[in-house]
Short mmCIF file of C-alpha atoms in Angstrom, two decimals:
data_model
loop_
_atom_site.label_atom_id
_atom_site.label_comp_id
_atom_site.label_asym_id
_atom_site.label_seq_id
_atom_site.Cartn_x
_atom_site.Cartn_y
_atom_site.Cartn_z
CA MET K 1 0.00 0.00 0.00
CA ASN K 2 0.95 3.64 -0.35
CA PRO K 3 1.35 5.00 3.21
CA LYS K 4 -0.24 8.37 3.92
CA ARG K 5 0.29 11.10 6.49
CA ILE K 6 -2.76 11.19 8.73
CA ILE K 7 -3.51 13.59 11.54
CA VAL K 8 -5.85 12.32 14.23
CA GLY K 9 -7.33 15.23 16.16
CA VAL K 10 -8.80 14.38 19.54
CA ALA K 11 -11.28 16.71 21.24
CA GLY K 12 -12.13 16.72 24.94
CA GLY K 13 -14.88 14.15 25.43
CA ILE K 14 -15.24 10.88 27.30
CA ALA K 15 -14.99 9.03 23.96
CA ALA K 16 -11.38 10.22 23.61
CA TYR K 17 -10.22 6.84 24.85
CA LYS K 18 -11.51 5.26 21.62
CA ALA K 19 -9.07 7.39 19.65
CA CYS K 20 -6.29 5.13 20.96
CA SER K 21 -7.71 2.19 19.01
CA LEU K 22 -8.19 4.35 15.94
CA VAL K 23 -4.57 5.51 16.03
CA ARG K 24 -3.36 1.93 16.40
CA GLN K 25 -5.48 0.70 13.48
CA LEU K 26 -4.31 3.44 11.15
CA SER K 27 -0.69 2.95 12.19
CA GLU K 28 -0.89 -0.81 11.73
CA ALA K 29 -2.28 -0.19 8.24
CA GLY K 30 1.09 1.40 7.45
CA HIS K 31 0.21 5.08 7.69
CA ASP K 32 2.26 7.81 9.39
CA VAL K 33 -0.13 8.97 12.11
CA ARG K 34 0.31 12.06 14.23
CA VAL K 35 -2.04 12.87 17.11
CA ILE K 36 -3.05 16.44 17.93
CA PRO K 37 -5.27 16.55 21.03
CA THR K 38 -6.86 19.54 22.64
CA GLU K 39 -5.87 20.43 26.19
CA SER K 40 -9.22 19.05 27.35
CA ALA K 41 -8.57 15.75 25.57
CA LEU K 42 -5.42 15.23 27.62
CA ARG K 43 -7.57 15.22 30.75
CA PHE K 44 -9.08 11.97 29.43
CA VAL K 45 -6.05 10.34 27.76
CA GLY K 46 -2.44 11.27 28.56
CA ALA K 47 0.04 12.46 25.97
CA ALA K 48 2.32 9.51 26.65
CA THR K 49 -0.34 7.09 25.40
CA PHE K 50 -0.74 8.88 22.09
CA GLU K 51 3.02 9.25 21.70
CA ALA K 52 3.57 5.53 22.25
CA LEU K 53 0.87 4.57 19.75
CA SER K 54 1.86 7.04 17.03
CA GLY K 55 5.62 7.28 17.50
CA HIS K 56 5.44 11.08 17.39
CA PRO K 57 5.58 13.73 20.10
CA VAL K 58 2.25 15.21 21.14
CA ARG K 59 1.71 18.97 21.28
CA THR K 60 -1.41 21.05 21.86
CA GLY K 61 -0.25 24.66 21.50
CA VAL K 62 1.12 26.81 18.72
CA PHE K 63 4.08 28.07 20.79
CA GLU K 64 5.87 24.70 20.97
CA ASP K 65 8.51 23.80 18.37
CA VAL K 66 7.97 27.25 16.87
CA ASP K 67 10.98 26.93 14.58
CA GLU K 68 9.17 24.12 12.73
CA VAL K 69 5.98 26.21 12.36
CA PRO K 70 3.82 23.16 13.16
CA HIS K 71 0.50 25.02 13.08
CA VAL K 72 1.05 25.55 9.35
CA ARG K 73 3.28 22.65 8.32
CA LEU K 74 1.19 19.81 9.77
CA GLY K 75 -1.95 20.80 7.91
CA GLN K 76 -0.11 21.50 4.68
CA GLU K 77 1.59 18.11 4.63
CA ALA K 78 -1.36 15.96 5.72
CA ASP K 79 -3.13 13.59 3.33
CA LEU K 80 -6.09 13.25 5.70
CA VAL K 81 -7.30 14.77 8.95
CA VAL K 82 -9.58 12.73 11.21
CA ILE K 83 -11.23 14.32 14.25
CA ALA K 84 -12.41 11.66 16.72
CA PRO K 85 -14.17 12.46 18.87
CA ALA K 86 -15.47 15.71 17.43
CA THR K 87 -17.30 17.39 20.29
CA ALA K 88 -19.97 20.08 19.88
CA ASP K 89 -17.40 22.66 20.96
CA LEU K 90 -14.81 21.50 18.42
CA LEU K 91 -17.39 21.55 15.59
CA ALA K 92 -18.38 25.09 16.55
CA ARG K 93 -14.76 26.25 16.66
CA ALA K 94 -14.05 24.66 13.28
CA VAL K 95 -17.03 26.44 11.71
CA ALA K 96 -15.97 29.78 13.19
CA GLY K 97 -12.43 29.35 11.89
CA ARG K 98 -10.87 29.61 15.32
CA ALA K 99 -7.12 29.04 15.59
CA ASP K 100 -6.54 29.16 19.33
CA ASP K 101 -4.73 25.84 19.60
CA LEU K 102 -2.67 23.55 17.40
CA LEU K 103 -5.64 21.42 16.30
CA THR K 104 -7.87 24.26 15.10
CA ALA K 105 -4.91 26.02 13.46
CA THR K 106 -4.12 22.80 11.62
CA LEU K 107 -7.70 22.55 10.39
CA LEU K 108 -7.36 26.01 8.83
CA THR K 109 -4.23 25.09 6.90
CA ALA K 110 -5.30 21.58 5.83
CA ARG K 111 -6.21 21.24 2.15
CA CYS K 112 -6.75 17.49 2.31
CA PRO K 113 -10.00 15.62 3.13
CA VAL K 114 -11.23 16.20 6.69
CA LEU K 115 -13.33 13.59 8.48
CA TYR K 116 -15.25 14.46 11.65
CA ALA K 117 -16.63 11.71 13.91
CA PRO K 118 -19.03 13.46 16.31
CA ALA K 119 -19.59 12.33 19.89
CA MET K 120 -21.82 14.11 22.39
CA HIS K 121 -25.09 13.76 24.26
CA THR K 122 -28.24 13.40 22.16
CA GLU K 123 -29.58 16.82 23.11
CA MET K 124 -26.31 18.45 22.08
CA TRP K 125 -26.25 16.58 18.75
CA GLN K 126 -29.86 17.51 17.98
CA HIS K 127 -29.50 21.17 19.01
CA PRO K 128 -30.08 23.55 16.06
CA ALA K 129 -26.67 25.15 16.59
CA THR K 130 -24.88 21.83 16.23
CA GLN K 131 -26.95 20.79 13.22
CA HIS K 132 -26.21 24.17 11.61
CA ASN K 133 -22.49 23.65 12.22
CA VAL K 134 -22.61 20.14 10.76
CA ASP K 135 -24.43 21.39 7.66
CA THR K 136 -21.90 24.19 7.26
CA LEU K 137 -18.92 21.84 7.46
CA ARG K 138 -20.51 19.51 4.92
CA ARG K 139 -21.16 22.40 2.53
CA ARG K 140 -17.48 23.28 2.82
CA GLY K 141 -16.54 19.76 1.71
CA ALA K 142 -15.81 18.05 5.01
CA VAL K 143 -17.21 14.62 5.80
CA VAL K 144 -19.17 14.58 9.06
CA LEU K 145 -20.19 11.07 10.07
CA GLU K 146 -23.58 10.33 11.55
CA PRO K 147 -23.06 9.29 15.17
CA ALA K 148 -24.07 5.88 16.42
CA SER K 149 -26.92 5.30 18.84
CA GLY K 150 -26.45 3.56 22.16
CA ARG K 151 -25.19 4.00 25.67
CA LEU K 152 -23.79 7.46 26.40
CA THR K 153 -22.21 8.90 29.53
CA GLY K 154 -23.96 7.73 32.69
CA ALA K 155 -27.32 6.05 32.24
CA ASP K 156 -28.29 8.04 29.13
CA SER K 157 -28.77 6.36 25.77
CA GLY K 158 -29.49 7.71 22.31
CA ALA K 159 -27.92 9.21 19.19
CA GLY K 160 -24.54 10.84 19.75
CA ARG K 161 -22.33 7.87 20.52
CA LEU K 162 -18.96 7.86 18.76
CA PRO K 163 -18.92 5.30 15.92
CA GLU K 164 -16.63 2.38 16.65
CA PRO K 165 -12.96 2.94 15.76
CA GLU K 166 -13.19 0.24 13.07
CA GLU K 167 -15.93 2.19 11.33
CA ILE K 168 -14.04 5.49 11.55
CA ALA K 169 -10.90 3.80 10.19
CA THR K 170 -12.96 2.31 7.37
CA PHE K 171 -14.13 5.74 6.26
CA ALA K 172 -10.64 7.16 6.65
CA GLN K 173 -9.32 4.50 4.28
CA LEU K 174 -12.25 5.13 1.93
CA LEU K 175 -11.47 8.83 1.64
CA LEU K 176 -7.85 7.99 0.85
CA SER K 177 -8.95 5.46 -1.79
CA ARG K 178 -11.66 7.51 -3.51
CA HIS K 179 -9.48 10.55 -4.17
CA ASP K 180 -12.59 12.72 -3.87
CA ALA K 181 -15.10 13.76 -1.25
CA LEU K 182 -17.90 11.59 0.04
CA PRO K 183 -20.98 13.68 -0.73
CA HIS K 184 -23.90 14.05 1.65
CA ASP K 185 -26.45 13.79 -1.16
CA LEU K 186 -29.07 11.25 -0.07
CA SER K 187 -30.89 13.22 2.59
CA GLY K 188 -34.58 12.27 2.56
CA VAL K 189 -33.98 9.06 0.59
CA LYS K 190 -35.14 5.87 2.30
CA VAL K 191 -32.88 2.96 1.44
CA LEU K 192 -33.70 -0.66 2.29
CA VAL K 193 -30.66 -2.97 2.24
CA THR K 194 -30.51 -6.73 2.74
CA ALA K 195 -27.25 -8.42 3.68
CA GLY K 196 -25.78 -11.75 4.70
CA GLY K 197 -26.79 -15.32 4.04
CA THR K 198 -29.99 -17.04 5.11
CA ARG K 199 -30.07 -20.29 7.03
CA GLU K 200 -32.76 -22.88 6.27
CA ALA K 201 -33.29 -25.29 9.15
CA ILE K 202 -33.03 -29.05 8.65
CA ASP K 203 -33.47 -29.88 12.33
CA PRO K 204 -32.78 -27.99 15.58
CA VAL K 205 -29.02 -28.37 14.99
CA ARG K 206 -28.37 -28.32 11.25
CA PHE K 207 -29.21 -25.92 8.46
CA ILE K 208 -28.59 -25.24 4.78
CA GLY K 209 -26.55 -22.06 4.37
CA ASN K 210 -24.04 -20.33 2.16
CA ARG K 211 -20.69 -18.57 2.40
CA SER K 212 -21.95 -14.99 2.44
CA SER K 213 -20.48 -12.93 5.29
CA GLY K 214 -22.72 -9.89 4.83
CA LYS K 215 -19.73 -7.55 4.57
CA GLN K 216 -20.69 -6.10 1.18
CA GLY K 217 -24.29 -5.40 2.15
CA TYR K 218 -23.18 -3.87 5.44
CA ALA K 219 -20.74 -1.66 3.54
CA VAL K 220 -23.53 -0.42 1.27
CA ALA K 221 -25.73 0.34 4.28
CA ARG K 222 -22.86 2.09 6.06
CA VAL K 223 -21.98 4.31 3.09
CA ALA K 224 -25.61 5.14 2.27
CA ALA K 225 -26.29 6.15 5.88
CA GLN K 226 -23.24 8.41 5.94
CA ARG K 227 -24.39 10.04 2.71
CA GLY K 228 -27.58 11.09 4.47
CA ALA K 229 -29.98 8.28 3.59
CA ASP K 230 -32.52 6.87 6.03
CA VAL K 231 -31.26 3.28 5.99
CA THR K 232 -33.01 0.11 7.14
CA LEU K 233 -30.72 -2.93 7.05
CA ILE K 234 -32.21 -6.43 7.08
CA ALA K 235 -29.37 -8.69 8.18
CA GLY K 236 -29.17 -12.44 7.92
CA ASN K 237 -26.11 -14.42 9.02
CA THR K 238 -23.43 -11.73 9.27
CA VAL K 239 -20.66 -13.36 11.32
CA GLY K 240 -20.91 -10.90 14.17
CA LEU K 241 -20.52 -7.69 12.16
CA ALA K 242 -21.10 -4.49 14.13
CA ASP K 243 -24.26 -2.60 13.16
CA PRO K 244 -23.46 0.39 10.90
CA ALA K 245 -23.80 3.77 12.61
CA GLY K 246 -26.88 5.65 11.47
CA ALA K 247 -28.75 2.57 10.20
CA HIS K 248 -31.76 0.79 11.69
CA VAL K 249 -30.91 -2.93 11.74
CA LEU K 250 -33.33 -5.87 11.75
CA HIS K 251 -31.90 -9.36 12.21
CA ILE K 252 -33.48 -12.35 10.48
CA THR K 253 -32.51 -15.97 9.91
CA SER K 254 -34.39 -17.62 7.06
CA ALA K 255 -35.46 -16.72 3.54
CA ALA K 256 -39.06 -16.66 4.69
CA GLN K 257 -38.23 -14.16 7.43
CA LEU K 258 -36.29 -12.02 4.98
CA HIS K 259 -39.25 -12.09 2.57
CA GLU K 260 -41.57 -11.02 5.37
CA ALA K 261 -39.27 -8.15 6.42
CA VAL K 262 -38.80 -6.88 2.86
CA THR K 263 -42.55 -7.06 2.24
CA LYS K 264 -43.14 -4.99 5.38
CA HIS K 265 -40.57 -2.27 4.68
CA ALA K 266 -40.53 -2.04 0.86
CA PRO K 267 -43.65 0.16 0.58
CA ASP K 268 -41.88 3.02 2.39
CA ALA K 269 -38.52 2.62 0.65
CA HIS K 270 -37.27 4.65 -2.30
CA VAL K 271 -34.39 2.26 -3.00
CA LEU K 272 -33.98 -1.47 -2.44
CA VAL K 273 -30.50 -2.99 -2.45
CA MET K 274 -30.76 -6.78 -2.39
CA ALA K 275 -27.24 -7.74 -1.35
CA ALA K 276 -28.34 -10.71 0.77
CA ALA K 277 -27.45 -14.22 -0.39
CA VAL K 278 -30.92 -15.72 -0.13
CA ALA K 279 -31.25 -19.49 -0.21
CA ASP K 280 -32.92 -20.75 -3.40
CA PHE K 281 -34.11 -23.90 -1.66
CA ARG K 282 -35.21 -24.97 1.82
CA PRO K 283 -36.11 -28.36 3.31
CA ALA K 284 -39.72 -29.29 2.65
CA SER K 285 -40.07 -30.22 6.31
CA VAL K 286 -38.03 -29.49 9.41
CA ALA K 287 -37.39 -32.30 11.88
CA ALA K 288 -38.59 -31.45 15.39
CA THR K 289 -35.64 -33.30 16.94
CA LYS K 290 -32.03 -33.81 15.90
CA ILE K 291 -31.67 -36.33 13.06
CA LYS K 292 -29.44 -39.09 14.39
CA LYS K 293 -27.28 -41.64 12.66
CA GLN K 294 -28.85 -45.09 12.69
CA PRO K 295 -26.56 -47.90 13.92
CA GLY K 296 -25.46 -50.11 11.05
CA VAL K 297 -27.03 -47.88 8.40
CA GLN K 298 -24.55 -46.29 6.00
CA GLU K 299 -26.96 -44.20 3.97
CA GLY K 300 -27.84 -40.77 5.21
CA PRO K 301 -31.35 -39.34 5.27
CA THR K 302 -32.91 -37.97 2.12
CA ILE K 303 -33.84 -34.30 2.42
CA GLU K 304 -36.52 -33.08 0.06
CA LEU K 305 -36.01 -29.47 -1.01
CA VAL K 306 -38.54 -26.91 -2.19
CA ARG K 307 -37.94 -23.51 -3.73
CA THR K 308 -38.03 -20.37 -1.62
CA ASP K 309 -39.77 -17.18 -2.69
CA ASP K 310 -37.81 -14.98 -5.09
CA VAL K 311 -37.77 -11.81 -3.00
CA LEU K 312 -36.18 -9.57 -5.62
CA ALA K 313 -38.54 -10.67 -8.41
CA GLY K 314 -41.47 -10.21 -6.05
CA VAL K 315 -40.54 -6.57 -5.40
CA VAL K 316 -40.11 -5.90 -9.11
CA HIS K 317 -43.54 -7.38 -9.87
CA GLN K 318 -45.12 -5.34 -7.07
CA ARG K 319 -43.59 -2.17 -8.49
CA ILE K 320 -44.83 -2.98 -11.99
CA ASP K 321 -48.31 -3.55 -10.57
CA GLY K 322 -48.23 -0.14 -8.90
CA GLN K 323 -48.08 -1.49 -5.33
CA LEU K 324 -44.81 0.29 -4.55
CA PRO K 325 -45.30 3.88 -5.74
CA ASN K 326 -42.35 5.14 -3.65
CA MET K 327 -39.84 2.67 -5.09
CA ARG K 328 -37.52 4.50 -7.49
CA ALA K 329 -34.60 2.08 -7.82
CA VAL K 330 -34.13 -1.65 -7.35
CA VAL K 331 -30.57 -2.99 -7.15
CA GLY K 332 -29.84 -6.70 -7.36
CA PHE K 333 -26.67 -8.70 -6.77
CA ALA K 334 -25.42 -11.68 -8.74
CA ALA K 335 -22.65 -14.02 -7.61
CA GLU K 336 -21.76 -15.91 -10.75
CA THR K 337 -19.35 -18.46 -12.14
CA GLY K 338 -18.83 -19.18 -15.80
CA ASP K 339 -19.76 -22.55 -17.28
CA ALA K 340 -20.08 -24.30 -20.63
CA ASN K 341 -23.01 -22.09 -21.55
CA GLY K 342 -21.32 -18.74 -21.01
CA ASP K 343 -19.04 -16.57 -18.90
CA VAL K 344 -19.89 -14.56 -15.79
CA LEU K 345 -21.18 -11.53 -17.68
CA PHE K 346 -23.33 -13.69 -19.99
CA HIS K 347 -25.14 -15.17 -17.00
CA ALA K 348 -25.34 -11.77 -15.31
CA ARG K 349 -26.97 -10.13 -18.34
CA THR K 350 -29.47 -12.97 -18.48
CA LYS K 351 -30.25 -12.53 -14.79
CA LEU K 352 -30.67 -8.76 -15.16
CA ALA K 353 -33.23 -9.30 -17.94
CA ARG K 354 -35.01 -12.00 -15.95
CA LYS K 355 -35.13 -10.14 -12.64
CA GLY K 356 -36.15 -6.78 -14.08
CA CYS K 357 -34.12 -4.66 -11.63
CA ASP K 358 -32.65 -1.28 -12.53
CA LEU K 359 -29.05 -2.06 -11.58
CA LEU K 360 -27.26 -5.36 -11.07
CA VAL K 361 -23.98 -5.73 -9.19
CA VAL K 362 -22.05 -8.72 -10.51
CA ASN K 363 -19.31 -10.60 -8.67
CA ALA K 364 -17.27 -13.47 -10.03
CA VAL K 365 -17.00 -15.96 -7.17
CA GLY K 366 -14.72 -18.86 -6.31
CA GLU K 367 -11.03 -19.21 -5.41
CA GLY K 368 -11.19 -16.75 -2.52
CA ARG K 369 -13.15 -14.10 -4.39
CA ALA K 370 -16.19 -12.13 -3.14
CA PHE K 371 -17.26 -14.37 -0.25
CA GLU K 372 -15.67 -14.19 3.23
CA VAL K 373 -13.00 -11.66 2.21
CA ASP K 374 -12.61 -7.91 2.77
CA SER K 375 -12.00 -6.90 -0.86
CA ASN K 376 -14.13 -7.17 -3.95
CA ASP K 377 -14.52 -6.20 -7.58
CA GLY K 378 -16.97 -6.85 -10.37
CA TRP K 379 -19.29 -5.06 -12.77
CA LEU K 380 -22.32 -2.84 -12.54
CA LEU K 381 -24.95 -3.51 -15.20
CA GLY K 382 -27.85 -1.17 -15.94
CA ALA K 383 -31.23 -2.03 -17.37
CA ASP K 384 -30.49 0.60 -20.04
CA GLY K 385 -27.60 -1.53 -21.34
CA THR K 386 -24.78 0.33 -19.61
CA GLU K 387 -21.93 -1.68 -18.12
CA ALA K 388 -19.15 -0.44 -15.87
CA ALA K 389 -16.27 -2.24 -14.19
CA LEU K 390 -16.00 -1.91 -10.42
CA GLU K 391 -12.31 -1.62 -9.55
CA HIS K 392 -10.72 -4.02 -7.10
CA GLY K 393 -10.48 -2.65 -3.60
CA SER K 394 -12.11 -2.76 -0.21
CA LYS K 395 -15.77 -3.66 -0.01
CA THR K 396 -16.38 -0.18 1.37
CA LEU K 397 -14.80 1.34 -1.75
CA MET K 398 -16.99 -0.88 -3.92
CA ALA K 399 -20.03 0.08 -1.85
CA SER K 400 -19.25 3.76 -2.38
CA ARG K 401 -19.18 3.22 -6.16
CA ILE K 402 -22.50 1.36 -5.98
CA VAL K 403 -24.03 4.21 -3.98
CA ASP K 404 -22.55 6.67 -6.51
CA ALA K 405 -24.48 4.80 -9.21
CA ILE K 406 -27.69 4.81 -7.15
CA ALA K 407 -27.40 8.55 -6.52
CA SER K 408 -26.79 9.16 -10.24
CA PHE K 409 -29.78 6.97 -11.16
CA LEU K 410 -32.01 8.94 -8.78
CA ARG K 411 -30.81 12.26 -10.19
CA VAL K 412 -31.58 11.13 -13.74
CA GLY K 413 -35.02 10.03 -12.60
CA ASP K 414 -35.66 13.43 -11.04
CA ALA K 415 -34.51 15.32 -14.13
#
């Protein structure tokens, strides 16, 4: 990889301790990370901790190492600035253009992408002043993440929790990979995403499943939420993935449960992204007790399979029949392998025509590709005949390109 110079700014909030994990993750990814805390932040985490994790000295004021002019040089040389946590006070100072410490002075001189990860109490996050400041920073080109919801300081719970360090690091890497800003352009758009594999029970112990990890669907939900969409994520088997910040997550197990959840939420959605790997077949009957091996019998039991409902085709038919007047875009996924009848794209084009969706994301699978890995590539096919390659990279990068295409499709539809 190409290592980058990253500044991690840490504001004075209880979530400052999570910045330690963020610094470690970015450093272990090979980047040159420098921490600039505020004086208040050092009341939560000592300078020695940040120095040990980053390998750089920690300063807070503009009158230290004056000969190196750090308040100008650090911002000028940075490839990315990440502020985590970004408190209400820090957001307000950034909007006002204050330069009363090393961190705010650095923000004024930085010409690279800037990523803010807010953390504060719900009332502070929802206050009109904070929302105005967030909108202002976004208009200026900064990326301000939606906070997570959950336990806050004390017994309080709600929106305003700092996203997990893994999620912040994911977006940091995305900004470095995209080479452009992550727009906040889906405000008011309701996006329904399905992710992960379904499990079809054979008995109380066994099931029929697949190799989907849910990582790609989660990445789409995560990116769409951070671009302002109102995201509902229906998650099947997702190997313990953390819920994306800003998304409402529903957990299901079987294809029937996924069908029920999509049927319930599709009428309100503007966009459906069917990234889940839904089982095509399920056992015709489920044994009430564990199926046991019979002594002296070599043959195993015969399991009769029946087809599951085609959730994607069902949504398309409902839209054609006028039952989903809000639905403006339907995105399908196809995991394909070539065979004697044709290559991956041949089968994908056939599936696109058969399913009737607006966009189809195509992955070639097998030999460590697509499933159970953190990177991906493929193609994006449009019902209008357009085809575009999706470059190899992280699943978050691929998700951002998919959401780019969805946003473009919606803009064309509005024109």
